[in-house]
Amino acid sequence: MDYLKKIEEVIIRLEKHGYFNQARQITSLRDAASVSSELLLSVTHELLKLVNTDINVKNLIGESVLELKDFCWSIGLQVK
């Protein structure tokens, strides 16, 4: 999986639908990470929080977030 592309797609989708603060938060986490595992854990964790607290966001990006979560688990990163 090209997780960087998937994260970028999620950010674009959030911005397109007016979730600018959420997109900015994800972008900040992505840019602040120093290693790929940190990036995956922090971004996926934040995205999971978003989809679990807002049904509209879940409908918008939920499938992509679950793909990221499954990818994390498949490589041994246990994001919750």
PDB file of C-alpha atoms in Angstrom:
ATOM      1  CA  MET A   1       0.000   0.000   0.000  1.00  0.00           C
ATOM      2  CA  ASP A   2       1.187   3.487  -0.795  1.00  0.00           C
ATOM      3  CA  TYR A   3       0.172   4.942   2.554  1.00  0.00           C
ATOM      4  CA  LEU A   4       1.507   8.410   1.745  1.00  0.00           C
ATOM      5  CA  LYS A   5      -0.771   8.581  -1.291  1.00  0.00           C
ATOM      6  CA  LYS A   6      -3.720   7.305   0.778  1.00  0.00           C
ATOM      7  CA  ILE A   7      -3.102   9.954   3.454  1.00  0.00           C
ATOM      8  CA  GLU A   8      -2.845  12.667   0.808  1.00  0.00           C
ATOM      9  CA  GLU A   9      -6.150  11.520  -0.709  1.00  0.00           C
ATOM     10  CA  VAL A  10      -7.793  11.719   2.724  1.00  0.00           C
ATOM     11  CA  ILE A  11      -6.437  15.231   3.289  1.00  0.00           C
ATOM     12  CA  ILE A  12      -7.687  16.370  -0.111  1.00  0.00           C
ATOM     13  CA  ARG A  13     -11.117  14.845   0.518  1.00  0.00           C
ATOM     14  CA  LEU A  14     -11.367  16.562   3.906  1.00  0.00           C
ATOM     15  CA  GLU A  15     -10.432  19.932   2.409  1.00  0.00           C
ATOM     16  CA  LYS A  16     -12.807  19.488  -0.516  1.00  0.00           C
ATOM     17  CA  HIS A  17     -15.704  19.027   1.912  1.00  0.00           C
ATOM     18  CA  GLY A  18     -14.811  21.925   4.189  1.00  0.00           C
ATOM     19  CA  TYR A  19     -12.984  20.118   6.990  1.00  0.00           C
ATOM     20  CA  PHE A  20     -10.025  22.493   6.834  1.00  0.00           C
ATOM     21  CA  ASN A  21      -8.997  22.291  10.502  1.00  0.00           C
ATOM     22  CA  GLN A  22      -9.007  18.503  10.444  1.00  0.00           C
ATOM     23  CA  ALA A  23      -7.035  18.437   7.197  1.00  0.00           C
ATOM     24  CA  ARG A  24      -4.518  20.874   8.668  1.00  0.00           C
ATOM     25  CA  GLN A  25      -4.139  18.704  11.781  1.00  0.00           C
ATOM     26  CA  ILE A  26      -3.443  15.594   9.694  1.00  0.00           C
ATOM     27  CA  THR A  27      -1.003  17.524   7.506  1.00  0.00           C
ATOM     28  CA  SER A  28       0.818  18.775  10.606  1.00  0.00           C
ATOM     29  CA  LEU A  29       1.132  15.271  12.029  1.00  0.00           C
ATOM     30  CA  ARG A  30       2.354  13.943   8.693  1.00  0.00           C
ATOM     31  CA  ASP A  31       4.942  16.685   8.332  1.00  0.00           C
ATOM     32  CA  ALA A  32       6.176  16.432  11.930  1.00  0.00           C
ATOM     33  CA  ALA A  33       6.895  12.702  11.821  1.00  0.00           C
ATOM     34  CA  SER A  34      10.542  11.753  11.653  1.00  0.00           C
ATOM     35  CA  VAL A  35      10.099   8.099  10.665  1.00  0.00           C
ATOM     36  CA  SER A  36       7.443   6.248   8.696  1.00  0.00           C
ATOM     37  CA  SER A  37       6.156   4.251  11.656  1.00  0.00           C
ATOM     38  CA  GLU A  38       5.616   7.444  13.639  1.00  0.00           C
ATOM     39  CA  LEU A  39       3.794   8.967  10.679  1.00  0.00           C
ATOM     40  CA  LEU A  40       1.529   5.945  10.271  1.00  0.00           C
ATOM     41  CA  LEU A  41       0.741   5.679  13.971  1.00  0.00           C
ATOM     42  CA  SER A  42       0.067   9.340  14.626  1.00  0.00           C
ATOM     43  CA  VAL A  43      -1.922  10.034  11.452  1.00  0.00           C
ATOM     44  CA  THR A  44      -3.958   6.836  11.592  1.00  0.00           C
ATOM     45  CA  HIS A  45      -4.717   7.339  15.284  1.00  0.00           C
ATOM     46  CA  GLU A  46      -5.942  10.887  14.656  1.00  0.00           C
ATOM     47  CA  LEU A  47      -8.013   9.796  11.656  1.00  0.00           C
ATOM     48  CA  LEU A  48      -9.610   7.021  13.691  1.00  0.00           C
ATOM     49  CA  LYS A  49     -10.553   9.559  16.363  1.00  0.00           C
ATOM     50  CA  LEU A  50     -12.134  11.748  13.671  1.00  0.00           C
ATOM     51  CA  VAL A  51     -14.229   8.995  12.111  1.00  0.00           C
ATOM     52  CA  ASN A  52     -15.330   7.725  15.519  1.00  0.00           C
ATOM     53  CA  THR A  53     -16.598  11.138  16.626  1.00  0.00           C
ATOM     54  CA  ASP A  54     -18.197  12.515  13.457  1.00  0.00           C
ATOM     55  CA  ILE A  55     -20.564  10.438  11.321  1.00  0.00           C
ATOM     56  CA  ASN A  56     -20.138  12.791   8.352  1.00  0.00           C
ATOM     57  CA  VAL A  57     -16.378  12.357   8.430  1.00  0.00           C
ATOM     58  CA  LYS A  58     -16.855   8.610   8.788  1.00  0.00           C
ATOM     59  CA  ASN A  59     -19.016   8.543   5.674  1.00  0.00           C
ATOM     60  CA  LEU A  60     -16.470  10.678   3.864  1.00  0.00           C
ATOM     61  CA  ILE A  61     -13.179   8.935   4.699  1.00  0.00           C
ATOM     62  CA  GLY A  62     -14.064   5.924   6.862  1.00  0.00           C
ATOM     63  CA  GLU A  63     -13.141   3.299   4.293  1.00  0.00           C
ATOM     64  CA  SER A  64      -9.722   4.830   3.660  1.00  0.00           C
ATOM     65  CA  VAL A  65      -9.034   5.117   7.379  1.00  0.00           C
ATOM     66  CA  LEU A  66      -9.875   1.451   7.908  1.00  0.00           C
ATOM     67  CA  GLU A  67      -7.482   0.553   5.083  1.00  0.00           C
ATOM     68  CA  LEU A  68      -4.746   2.531   6.833  1.00  0.00           C
ATOM     69  CA  LYS A  69      -5.554   0.845  10.151  1.00  0.00           C
ATOM     70  CA  ASP A  70      -5.461  -2.601   8.561  1.00  0.00           C
ATOM     71  CA  PHE A  71      -2.147  -1.768   6.897  1.00  0.00           C
ATOM     72  CA  CYS A  72      -0.699  -0.680  10.239  1.00  0.00           C
ATOM     73  CA  TRP A  73      -1.810  -3.916  11.868  1.00  0.00           C
ATOM     74  CA  SER A  74      -0.412  -5.961   8.958  1.00  0.00           C
ATOM     75  CA  ILE A  75       3.076  -4.571   9.590  1.00  0.00           C
ATOM     76  CA  GLY A  76       2.869  -4.886  13.376  1.00  0.00           C
ATOM     77  CA  LEU A  77       1.807  -1.358  14.318  1.00  0.00           C
ATOM     78  CA  GLN A  78      -1.103  -1.649  16.697  1.00  0.00           C
ATOM     79  CA  VAL A  79      -2.916   1.627  16.292  1.00  0.00           C
ATOM     80  CA  LYS A  80      -6.151   2.123  18.181  1.00  0.00           C
TER      81      LYS A  80
END
